[in-house]
Coordinates of C-alpha atoms in Angstrom, one line a residue:
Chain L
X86 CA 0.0 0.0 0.0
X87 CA 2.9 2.3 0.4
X88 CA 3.9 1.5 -3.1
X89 CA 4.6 5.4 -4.5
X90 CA 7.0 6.4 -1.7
X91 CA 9.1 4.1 -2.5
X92 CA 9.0 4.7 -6.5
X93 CA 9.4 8.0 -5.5
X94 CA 11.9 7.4 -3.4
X95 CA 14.3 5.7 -5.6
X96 CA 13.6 8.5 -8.7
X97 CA 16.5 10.7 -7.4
X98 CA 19.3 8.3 -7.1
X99 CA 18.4 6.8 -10.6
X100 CA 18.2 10.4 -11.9
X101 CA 21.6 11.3 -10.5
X102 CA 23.1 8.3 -11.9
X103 CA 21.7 9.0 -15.7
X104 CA 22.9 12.2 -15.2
X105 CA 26.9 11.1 -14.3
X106 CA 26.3 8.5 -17.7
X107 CA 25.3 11.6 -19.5
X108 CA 28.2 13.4 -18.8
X109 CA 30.6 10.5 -19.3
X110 CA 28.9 10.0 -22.9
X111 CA 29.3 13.8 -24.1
X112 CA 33.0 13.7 -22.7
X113 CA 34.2 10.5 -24.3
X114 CA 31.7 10.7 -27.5
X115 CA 32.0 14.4 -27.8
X116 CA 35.8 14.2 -27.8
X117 CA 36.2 16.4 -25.2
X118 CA 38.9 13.3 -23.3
X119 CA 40.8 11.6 -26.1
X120 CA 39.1 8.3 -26.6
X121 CA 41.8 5.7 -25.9
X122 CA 41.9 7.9 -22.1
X123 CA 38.4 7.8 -21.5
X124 CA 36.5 5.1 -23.4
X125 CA 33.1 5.8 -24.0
X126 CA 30.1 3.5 -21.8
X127 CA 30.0 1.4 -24.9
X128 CA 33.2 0.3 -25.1
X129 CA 33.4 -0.4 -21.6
X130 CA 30.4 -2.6 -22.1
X131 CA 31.6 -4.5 -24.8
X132 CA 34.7 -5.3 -22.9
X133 CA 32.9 -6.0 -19.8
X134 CA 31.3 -8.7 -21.8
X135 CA 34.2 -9.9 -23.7
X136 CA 36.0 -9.9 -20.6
X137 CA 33.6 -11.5 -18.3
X138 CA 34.9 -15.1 -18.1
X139 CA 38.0 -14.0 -16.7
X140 CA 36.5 -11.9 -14.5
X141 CA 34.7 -14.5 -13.2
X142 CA 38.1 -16.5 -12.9
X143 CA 39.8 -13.8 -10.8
X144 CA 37.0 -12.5 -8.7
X145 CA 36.7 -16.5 -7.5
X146 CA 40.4 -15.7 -6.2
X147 CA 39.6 -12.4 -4.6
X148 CA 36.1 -13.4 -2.8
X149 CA 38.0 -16.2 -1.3
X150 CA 40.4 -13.9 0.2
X151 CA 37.8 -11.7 1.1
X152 CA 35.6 -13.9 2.8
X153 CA 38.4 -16.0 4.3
X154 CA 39.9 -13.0 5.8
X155 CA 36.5 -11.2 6.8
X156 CA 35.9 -14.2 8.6
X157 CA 38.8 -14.2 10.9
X158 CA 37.8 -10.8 11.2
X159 CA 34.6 -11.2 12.4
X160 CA 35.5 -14.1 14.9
X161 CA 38.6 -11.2 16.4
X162 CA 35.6 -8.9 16.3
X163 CA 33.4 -11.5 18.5
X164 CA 35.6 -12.7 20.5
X165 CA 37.6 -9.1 20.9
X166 CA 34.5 -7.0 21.7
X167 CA 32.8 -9.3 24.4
X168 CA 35.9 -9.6 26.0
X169 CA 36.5 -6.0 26.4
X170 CA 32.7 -5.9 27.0
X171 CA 33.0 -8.5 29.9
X172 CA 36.4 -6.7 31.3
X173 CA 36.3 -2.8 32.0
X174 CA 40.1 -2.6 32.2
X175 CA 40.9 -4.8 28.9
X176 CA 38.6 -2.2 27.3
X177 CA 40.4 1.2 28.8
X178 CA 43.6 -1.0 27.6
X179 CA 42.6 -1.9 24.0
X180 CA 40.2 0.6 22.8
X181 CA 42.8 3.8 21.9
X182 CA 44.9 0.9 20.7
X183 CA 42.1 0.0 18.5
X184 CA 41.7 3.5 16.8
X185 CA 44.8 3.8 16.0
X186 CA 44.8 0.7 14.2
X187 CA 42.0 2.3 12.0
X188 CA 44.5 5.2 11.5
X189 CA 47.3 3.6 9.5
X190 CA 46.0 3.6 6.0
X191 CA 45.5 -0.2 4.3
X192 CA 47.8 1.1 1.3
X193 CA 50.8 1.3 3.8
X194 CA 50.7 -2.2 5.4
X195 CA 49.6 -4.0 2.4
X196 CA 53.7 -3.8 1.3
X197 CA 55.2 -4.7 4.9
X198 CA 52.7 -8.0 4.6
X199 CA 53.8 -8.6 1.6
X200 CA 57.2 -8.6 2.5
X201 CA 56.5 -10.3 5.9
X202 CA 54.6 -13.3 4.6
X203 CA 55.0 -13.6 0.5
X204 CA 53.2 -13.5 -2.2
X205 CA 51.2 -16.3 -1.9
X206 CA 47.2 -15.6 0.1
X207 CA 48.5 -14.9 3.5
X208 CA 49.2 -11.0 3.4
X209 CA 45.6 -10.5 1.4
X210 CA 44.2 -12.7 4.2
X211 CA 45.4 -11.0 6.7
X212 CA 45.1 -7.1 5.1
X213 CA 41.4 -7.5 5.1
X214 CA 41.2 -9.1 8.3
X215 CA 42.9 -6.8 9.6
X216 CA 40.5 -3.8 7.8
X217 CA 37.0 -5.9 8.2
X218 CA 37.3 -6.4 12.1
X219 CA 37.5 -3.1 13.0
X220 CA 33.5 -2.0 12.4
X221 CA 32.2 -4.9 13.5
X222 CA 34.3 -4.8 16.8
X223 CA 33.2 -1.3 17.2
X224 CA 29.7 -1.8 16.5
X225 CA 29.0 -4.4 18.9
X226 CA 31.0 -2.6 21.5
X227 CA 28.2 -0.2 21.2
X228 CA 25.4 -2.6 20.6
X229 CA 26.3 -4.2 24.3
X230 CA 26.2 -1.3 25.7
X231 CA 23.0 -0.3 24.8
X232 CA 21.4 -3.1 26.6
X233 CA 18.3 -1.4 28.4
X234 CA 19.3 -1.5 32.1
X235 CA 15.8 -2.6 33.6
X236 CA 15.8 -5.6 31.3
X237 CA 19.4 -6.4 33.0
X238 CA 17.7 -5.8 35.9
X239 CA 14.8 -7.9 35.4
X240 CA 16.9 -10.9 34.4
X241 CA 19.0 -11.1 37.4
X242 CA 15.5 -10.8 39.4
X243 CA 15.0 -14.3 37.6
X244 CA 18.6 -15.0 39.0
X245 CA 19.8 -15.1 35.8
X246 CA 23.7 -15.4 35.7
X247 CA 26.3 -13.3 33.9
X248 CA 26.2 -15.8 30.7
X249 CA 22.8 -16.0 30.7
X250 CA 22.3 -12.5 30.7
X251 CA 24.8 -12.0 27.7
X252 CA 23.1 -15.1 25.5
X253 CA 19.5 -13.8 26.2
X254 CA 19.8 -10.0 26.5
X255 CA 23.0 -8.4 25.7
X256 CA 23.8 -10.6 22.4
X257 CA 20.2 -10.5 20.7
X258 CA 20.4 -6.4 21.5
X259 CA 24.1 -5.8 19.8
X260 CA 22.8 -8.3 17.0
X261 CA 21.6 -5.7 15.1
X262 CA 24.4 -3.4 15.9
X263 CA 26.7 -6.2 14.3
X264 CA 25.0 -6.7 11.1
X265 CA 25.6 -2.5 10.7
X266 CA 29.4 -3.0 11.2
X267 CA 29.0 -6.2 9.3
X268 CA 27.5 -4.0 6.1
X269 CA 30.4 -2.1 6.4
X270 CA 33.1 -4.4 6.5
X271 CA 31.4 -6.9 3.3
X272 CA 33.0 -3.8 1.6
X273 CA 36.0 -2.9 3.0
X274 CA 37.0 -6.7 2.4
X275 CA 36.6 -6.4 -1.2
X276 CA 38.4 -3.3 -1.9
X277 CA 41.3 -4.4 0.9
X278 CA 41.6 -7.8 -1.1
X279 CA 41.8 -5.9 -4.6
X280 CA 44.5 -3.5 -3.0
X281 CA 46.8 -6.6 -1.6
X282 CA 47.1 -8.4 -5.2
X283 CA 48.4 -4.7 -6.7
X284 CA 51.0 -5.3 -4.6
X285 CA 51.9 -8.9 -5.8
X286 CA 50.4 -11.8 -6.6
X287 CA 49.1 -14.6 -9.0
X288 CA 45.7 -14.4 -9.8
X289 CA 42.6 -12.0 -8.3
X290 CA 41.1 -8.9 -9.5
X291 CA 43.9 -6.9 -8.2
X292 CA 46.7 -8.5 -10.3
X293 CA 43.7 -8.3 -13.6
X294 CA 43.8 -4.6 -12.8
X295 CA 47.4 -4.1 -12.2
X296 CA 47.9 -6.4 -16.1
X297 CA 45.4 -4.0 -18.0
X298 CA 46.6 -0.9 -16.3
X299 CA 50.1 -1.4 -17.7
X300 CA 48.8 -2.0 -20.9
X301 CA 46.8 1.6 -21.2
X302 CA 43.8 -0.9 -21.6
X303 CA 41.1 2.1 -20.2
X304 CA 38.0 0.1 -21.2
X305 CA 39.1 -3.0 -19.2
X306 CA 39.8 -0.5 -16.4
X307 CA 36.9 0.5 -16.4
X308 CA 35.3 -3.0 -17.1
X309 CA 37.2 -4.3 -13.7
X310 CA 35.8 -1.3 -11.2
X311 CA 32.1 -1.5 -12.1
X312 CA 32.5 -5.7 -11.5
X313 CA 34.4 -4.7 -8.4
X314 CA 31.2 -2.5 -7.1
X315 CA 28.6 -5.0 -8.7
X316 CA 30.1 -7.4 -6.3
X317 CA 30.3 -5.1 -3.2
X318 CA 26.9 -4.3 -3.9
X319 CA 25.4 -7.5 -4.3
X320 CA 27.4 -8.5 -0.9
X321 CA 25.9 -5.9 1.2
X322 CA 22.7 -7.2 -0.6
X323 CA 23.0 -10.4 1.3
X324 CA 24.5 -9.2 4.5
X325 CA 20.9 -7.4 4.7
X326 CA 19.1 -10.9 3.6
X327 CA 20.8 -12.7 6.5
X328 CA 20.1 -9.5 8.7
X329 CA 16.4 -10.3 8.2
X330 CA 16.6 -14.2 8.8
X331 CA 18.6 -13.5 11.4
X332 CA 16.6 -10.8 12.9
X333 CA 12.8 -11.7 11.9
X334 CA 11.5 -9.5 14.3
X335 CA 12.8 -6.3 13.0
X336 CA 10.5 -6.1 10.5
X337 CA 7.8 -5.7 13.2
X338 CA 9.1 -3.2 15.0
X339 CA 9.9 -0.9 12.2
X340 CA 6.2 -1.3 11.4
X341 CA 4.9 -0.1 14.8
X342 CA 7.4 3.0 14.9
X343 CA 6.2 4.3 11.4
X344 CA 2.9 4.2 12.5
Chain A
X147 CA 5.6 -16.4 68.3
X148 CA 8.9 -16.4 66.2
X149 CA 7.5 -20.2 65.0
X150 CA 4.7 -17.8 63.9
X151 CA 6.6 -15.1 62.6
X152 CA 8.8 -17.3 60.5
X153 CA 5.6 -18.6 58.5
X154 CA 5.1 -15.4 57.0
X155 CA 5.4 -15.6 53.3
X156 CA 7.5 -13.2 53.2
X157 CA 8.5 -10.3 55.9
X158 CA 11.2 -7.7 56.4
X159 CA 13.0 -6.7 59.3
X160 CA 14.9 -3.3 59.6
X161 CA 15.9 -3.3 56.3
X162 CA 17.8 -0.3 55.6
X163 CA 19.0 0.4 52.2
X164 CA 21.7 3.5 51.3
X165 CA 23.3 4.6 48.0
X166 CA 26.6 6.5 48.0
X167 CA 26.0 7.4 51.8
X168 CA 22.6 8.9 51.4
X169 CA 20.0 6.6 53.4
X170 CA 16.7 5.9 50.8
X171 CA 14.8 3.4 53.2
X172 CA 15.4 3.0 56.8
X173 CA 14.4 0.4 59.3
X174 CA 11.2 -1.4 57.4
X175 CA 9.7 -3.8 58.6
X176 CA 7.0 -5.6 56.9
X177 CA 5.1 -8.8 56.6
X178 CA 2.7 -10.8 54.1
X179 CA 1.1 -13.9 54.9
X180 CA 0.5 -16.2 52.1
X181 CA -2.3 -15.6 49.8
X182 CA -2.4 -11.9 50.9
X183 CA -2.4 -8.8 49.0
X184 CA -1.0 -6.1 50.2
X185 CA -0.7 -2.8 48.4
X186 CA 2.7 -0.1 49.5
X187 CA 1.4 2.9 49.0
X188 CA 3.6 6.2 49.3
X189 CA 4.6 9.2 47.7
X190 CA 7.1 10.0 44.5
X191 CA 11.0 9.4 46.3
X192 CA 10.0 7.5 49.4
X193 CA 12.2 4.8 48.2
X194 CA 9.3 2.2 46.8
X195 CA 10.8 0.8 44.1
X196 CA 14.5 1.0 46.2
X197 CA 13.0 -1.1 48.8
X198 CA 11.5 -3.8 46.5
X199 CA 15.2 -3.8 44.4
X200 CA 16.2 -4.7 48.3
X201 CA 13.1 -7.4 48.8
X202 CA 14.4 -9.0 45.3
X203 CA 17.4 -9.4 46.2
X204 CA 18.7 -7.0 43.6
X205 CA 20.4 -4.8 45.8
X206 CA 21.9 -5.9 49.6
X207 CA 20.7 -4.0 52.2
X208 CA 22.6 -2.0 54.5
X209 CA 20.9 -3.3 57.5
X210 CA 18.3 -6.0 57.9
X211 CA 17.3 -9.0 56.6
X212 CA 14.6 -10.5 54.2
X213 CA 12.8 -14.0 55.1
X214 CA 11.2 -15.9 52.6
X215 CA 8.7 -18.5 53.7
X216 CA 11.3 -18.3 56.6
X217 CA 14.5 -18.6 54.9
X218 CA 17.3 -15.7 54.6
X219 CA 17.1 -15.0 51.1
X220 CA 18.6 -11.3 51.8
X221 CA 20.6 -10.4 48.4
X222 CA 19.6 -13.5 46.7
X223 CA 17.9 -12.4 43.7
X224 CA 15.5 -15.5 41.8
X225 CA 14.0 -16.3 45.0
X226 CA 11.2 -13.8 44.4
X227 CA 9.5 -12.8 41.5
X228 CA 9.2 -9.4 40.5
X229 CA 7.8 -7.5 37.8
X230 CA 9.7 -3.9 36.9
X231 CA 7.6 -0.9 36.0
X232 CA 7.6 -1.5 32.4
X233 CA 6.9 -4.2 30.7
X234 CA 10.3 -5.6 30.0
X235 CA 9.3 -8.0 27.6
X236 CA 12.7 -8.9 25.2
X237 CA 11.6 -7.9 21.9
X238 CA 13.5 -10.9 19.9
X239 CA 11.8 -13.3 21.5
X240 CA 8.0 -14.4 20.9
X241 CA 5.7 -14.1 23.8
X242 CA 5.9 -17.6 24.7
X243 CA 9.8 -17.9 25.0
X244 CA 9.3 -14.3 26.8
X245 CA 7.0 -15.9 29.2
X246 CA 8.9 -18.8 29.8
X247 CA 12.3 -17.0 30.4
X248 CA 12.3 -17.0 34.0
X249 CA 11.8 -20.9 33.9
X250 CA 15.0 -21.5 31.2
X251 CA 16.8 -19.1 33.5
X252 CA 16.4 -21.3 36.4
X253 CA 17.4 -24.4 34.0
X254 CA 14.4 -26.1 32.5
X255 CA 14.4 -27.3 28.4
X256 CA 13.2 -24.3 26.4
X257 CA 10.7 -26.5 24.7
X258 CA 9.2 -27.7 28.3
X259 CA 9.4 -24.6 29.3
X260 CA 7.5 -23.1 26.5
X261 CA 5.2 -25.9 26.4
X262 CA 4.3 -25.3 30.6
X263 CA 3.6 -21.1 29.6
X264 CA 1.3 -21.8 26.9
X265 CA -0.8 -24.2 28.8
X266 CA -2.2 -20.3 30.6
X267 CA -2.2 -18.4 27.4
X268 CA -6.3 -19.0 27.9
X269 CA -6.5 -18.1 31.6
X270 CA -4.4 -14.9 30.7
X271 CA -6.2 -13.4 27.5
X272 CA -3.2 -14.3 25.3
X273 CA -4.5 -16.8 22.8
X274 CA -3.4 -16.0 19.5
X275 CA 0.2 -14.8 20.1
X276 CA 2.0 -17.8 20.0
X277 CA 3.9 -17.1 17.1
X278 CA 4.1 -13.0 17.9
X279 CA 6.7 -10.9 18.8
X280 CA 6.3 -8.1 21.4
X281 CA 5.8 -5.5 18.8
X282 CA 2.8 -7.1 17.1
X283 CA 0.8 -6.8 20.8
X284 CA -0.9 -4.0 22.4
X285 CA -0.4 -2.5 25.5
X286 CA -2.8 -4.4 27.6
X287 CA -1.8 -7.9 25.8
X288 CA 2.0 -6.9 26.7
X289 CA 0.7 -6.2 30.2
X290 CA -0.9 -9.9 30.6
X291 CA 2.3 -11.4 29.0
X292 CA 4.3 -10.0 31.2
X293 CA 1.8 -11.0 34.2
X294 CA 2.2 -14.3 33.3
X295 CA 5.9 -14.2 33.5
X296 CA 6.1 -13.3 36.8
X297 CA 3.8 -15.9 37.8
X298 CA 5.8 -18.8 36.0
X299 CA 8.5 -17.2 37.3
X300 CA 7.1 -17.1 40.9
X301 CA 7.2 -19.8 43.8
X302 CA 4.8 -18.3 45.6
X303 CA 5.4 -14.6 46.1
X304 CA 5.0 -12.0 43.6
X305 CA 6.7 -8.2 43.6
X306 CA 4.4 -6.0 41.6
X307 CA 5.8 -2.3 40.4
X308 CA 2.8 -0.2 39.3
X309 CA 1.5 -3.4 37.3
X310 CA -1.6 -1.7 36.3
X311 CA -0.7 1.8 35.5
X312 CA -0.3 2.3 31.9
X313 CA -4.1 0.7 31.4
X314 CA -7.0 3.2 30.8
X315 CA -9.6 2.9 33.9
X316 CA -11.9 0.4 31.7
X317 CA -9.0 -1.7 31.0
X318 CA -8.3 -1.6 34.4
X319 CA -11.4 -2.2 36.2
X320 CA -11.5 -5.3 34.4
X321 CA -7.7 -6.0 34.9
X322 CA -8.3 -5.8 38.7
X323 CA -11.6 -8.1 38.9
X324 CA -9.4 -10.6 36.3
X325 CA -5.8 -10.8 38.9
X326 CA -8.1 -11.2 42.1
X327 CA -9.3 -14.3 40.5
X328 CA -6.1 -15.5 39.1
X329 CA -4.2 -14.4 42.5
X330 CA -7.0 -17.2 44.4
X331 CA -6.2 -19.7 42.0
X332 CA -2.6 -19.6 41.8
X333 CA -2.4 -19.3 45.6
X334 CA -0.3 -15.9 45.2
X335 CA 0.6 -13.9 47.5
X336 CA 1.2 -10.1 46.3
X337 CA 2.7 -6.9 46.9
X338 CA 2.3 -4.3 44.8
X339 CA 3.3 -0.8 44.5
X340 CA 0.8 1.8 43.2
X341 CA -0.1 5.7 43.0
X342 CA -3.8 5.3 43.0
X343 CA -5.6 5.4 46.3
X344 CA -8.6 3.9 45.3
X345 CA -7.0 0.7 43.3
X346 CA -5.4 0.3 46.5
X347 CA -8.4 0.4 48.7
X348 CA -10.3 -1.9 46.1
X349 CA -7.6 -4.4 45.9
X350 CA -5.5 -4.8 49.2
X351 CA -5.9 -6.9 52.3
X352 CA -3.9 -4.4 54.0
X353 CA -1.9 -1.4 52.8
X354 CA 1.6 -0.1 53.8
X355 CA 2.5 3.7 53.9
X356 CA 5.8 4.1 53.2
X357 CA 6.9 8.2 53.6
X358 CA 9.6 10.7 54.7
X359 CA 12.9 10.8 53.7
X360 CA 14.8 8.9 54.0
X361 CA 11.5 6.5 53.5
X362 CA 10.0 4.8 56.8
X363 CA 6.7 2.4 57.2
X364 CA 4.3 5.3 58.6
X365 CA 1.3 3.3 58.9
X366 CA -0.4 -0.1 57.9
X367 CA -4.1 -0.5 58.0
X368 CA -6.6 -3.7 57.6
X369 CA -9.4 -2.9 54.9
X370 CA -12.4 -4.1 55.7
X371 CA -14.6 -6.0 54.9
X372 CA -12.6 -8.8 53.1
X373 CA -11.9 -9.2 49.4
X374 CA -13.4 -9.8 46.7
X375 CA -15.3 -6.4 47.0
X376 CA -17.1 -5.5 43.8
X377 CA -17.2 -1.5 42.5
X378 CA -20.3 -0.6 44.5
X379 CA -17.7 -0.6 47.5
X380 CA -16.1 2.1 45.9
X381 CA -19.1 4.2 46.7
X382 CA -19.8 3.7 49.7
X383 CA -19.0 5.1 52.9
X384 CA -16.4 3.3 54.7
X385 CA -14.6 3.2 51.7
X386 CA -14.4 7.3 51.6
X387 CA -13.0 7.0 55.2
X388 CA -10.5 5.1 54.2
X389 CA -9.8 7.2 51.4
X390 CA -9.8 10.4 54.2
X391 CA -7.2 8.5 56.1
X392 CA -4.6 8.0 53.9
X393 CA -5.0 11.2 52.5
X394 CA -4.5 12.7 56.2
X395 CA -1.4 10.3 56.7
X396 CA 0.2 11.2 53.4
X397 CA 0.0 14.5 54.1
X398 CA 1.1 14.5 57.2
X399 CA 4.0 13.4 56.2
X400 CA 4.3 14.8 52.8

């Protein structure tokens, strides 16, 4: 029944993005940017299509080492956060530590890992572990603490026990906390695997990009970047599908507060 | 008389409870015999809802102890159940697995557990919300659920804070004539906290005044004649005396 908001609602985003294709087109077909510079949307279609295949073949590399390394981060998160949750003095300890962490830029490291562990999968692993752990951490830092304080209280009425209260109060609040941070870092893993294979490596949409951008090849450039955000955006596409199985009762609540 | 005293259901003596140095509640001493209902009455900051934290056995007193059925239960939270101002109920949970929390807290299988609360969804208004969450219920339905949480959750006594505030007077009336039943049947015995001179008149066997600051027991009285009494007692004329004198004694110390 609320059908036309929501068509409404997505008019300005599609507008904006005709509008950047428009622009694009006049500078590449208009001549304005020297074709083989800026290749025009066609082009970079046609080798999108012609290139897909391998594509396919390296992004299988570079979703493994994203997902491989996302998971370790999201088990440091876990086990990171509830432990500085659980321990007032780990957290005083760890949390400025854990900011300036998020300060040294991913482009910096990616080289000492390299040279620390090799060109094989280990430094990509680690890279995004490394850049996927921090939001999640921090989100469900904040997600524990904003456990409501009477439910706390009502629990330990029951004589509920510290464990009890996490697993059936302060875990099922930070939940959705953790699928925000979660969002974030489906991302982040993609673009910090792509930027640890430029800096060595076999195989992946990193080393794909690092090939055609030595070769001038613009429209495979370009090609490579929109697959790279197709994927990102069809990842945080299913972190939000496993946010609602996850969460089924989400959906009710947002329901009551619109009303 | 101490063999007496130690059959109350539950009783207080000289419980005095203190944050950062400043005394809330000092030296109460109360009693409820089982299947009583007994309403503390008092005004905002007398330390209600500090002294049934203390009764719970959420908060140690700084003095005194609390007797259950006899036993010292005096800082033991889960030996009483008690039901917070709000309704509390865990909004990723569906009402039966809210209901049945206090019973998987103290250890039973989930599914027995959830199984035992939904054999009273009938008795308390709630068919129809098996499979619901919290959100999908109104305030009233909420109210119930969270009613019957403390009773599952109960062994015998039940802590009540403001339980029937947030319901219009309709809602209520019918509320009140509904837990006086339920309370006979379940062999409760209550205490509740509540703002509303007249509920507590309706409702209670005998009434506590707590006032002052820091918080003392200024008064208990007996209402007469015994429960149930039906909304025509409302009108009539020892129930405006009693209204007259609790007025007076809140008041007095107010």
């Amino acid at each position: 029944m609320k059908r036309s908001p929501s068509i409404t609602s997505k008019l300005p985003p599609l507008l904006a993005l005709a509008a950047v294709l428009a622009v694009w087109l006049i500078a590449s077909e208009g001549g304005l940017v020297p074709e083989f510079m800026l290749p025009s949307p066609a082009q970079v279609g046609a080798a999108l299509v012609s290139e897909f295949p391998t594509l396919l073949d390296n992004a299988a590399v570079t979703l493994q080492e994203a997902a491989l390394g996302l998971g370790i981060g999201i088990a440091v998160a876990l086990v990171l956060a509830t432990l500085m949750h659980r321990v007032r003095a780990l957290y005083r300890a760890c949390y400025p530590l854990l900011v300036v962490t998020q300060t040294i830029p991913t482009v910096a490291i990616a080289p000492l890992l390299v040279l620390w562990m090799g060109f094989g999968m280990a430094p990509k692993v680690t890279l995004v572990a490394l850049t996927t752990f921090f939001p999640i951490a921090v989100s469900l830092l904040e997600g524990y603490a904003s456990t409501d304080k009477a439910a706390a209280d009502l629990l330990r009425s029951m004589g509920a026990s510290r464990w009890q209260i996490f697993r059936h109060l302060e875990f099922p609040t930070a939940l959705s906390y953790f699928f925000s941070g979660l969002r974030v870092s489906v991302s982040y893993a993609v673009v910090g695997a792509v930027i640890s294979e430029w800096l060595g490596g076999f195989e992946g949409l990193g080393v794909y990009m690092t090939r055609v951008r030595k070769a001038y090849a613009f429209d495979r450039m370009f090609a490579v970047i929109l697959f790279i955000v197709a994927v990102s955006l069809l990842l945080m596409a299913l972190v939000t599908l496993l946010r609602r199985l996850a969460m089924p009762w989400e959906a009710y609540e947002k329901i009551e507060r619109n009303d | 008389m101490s063999g007496e005293e130690s059959a109350s259901a539950l009783r207080a003596e000289g419980v005095t409870k203190a944050y950062d140095g400043r005394v809330i509640i000092q030296d109460i001493s109360i009693h409820l015999e089982t299947g009583e209902l007994v309403c503390l009455l008092g005004v905002s900051g007398a330390g209600k809802t500090t002294l049934f934290h203390t009764l719970s056995g959420l908060e140690r007193p700084e003095a005194g102890r609390v007797l259950l059925q006899g036993e010292d239960i005096t800082g033991r939270p889960g030996k009483i159940s008690y039901m917070l101002q709000r309704d509390l109920l865990l909004p990723h949970k569906k009402i039966p697995d809210n209901v049945a929390l206090p019973l998987v807290i103290r250890g039973e299988k989930p599914r027995a557990a959830r199984e035992k609360a939904l054999g009273y969804f009938a008795q308390f208004g709630l068919e129809g919300t098996q499979d619901k969450y919290p959100a999908q219920l109104s305030g009233g339905m909420r109210q119930r659920a969270a009613l019957l949480r403390t009773f599952l959750g109960s062994q015998g006594v039940v802590l009540l804070d403001e339980p029937f505030s947030a319901l219009d007077a309709l809602t209520k009336r019918e509320i009140h004539r509904w837990y006086m039943g339920m309370m006979d049947q379940l062999q409760l015995t209550t205490l509740f906290i509540t703002h509303d001179i007249d509920e507590a008149i309706l409702l209670s066997d005998r009434i506590y005044i707590l006032s002052g600051q820091p918080g003392r027991i200024s008064a208990g009285l007996t209402i007469q004649p015994p429960r149930p009494r039906d909304l025509e007692f409302s009108l009539c004329g020892e129930f405006l005396a009693y209204k007259k004198q609790i007025l007076s004694l809140l008041e007095r110390q107010g």
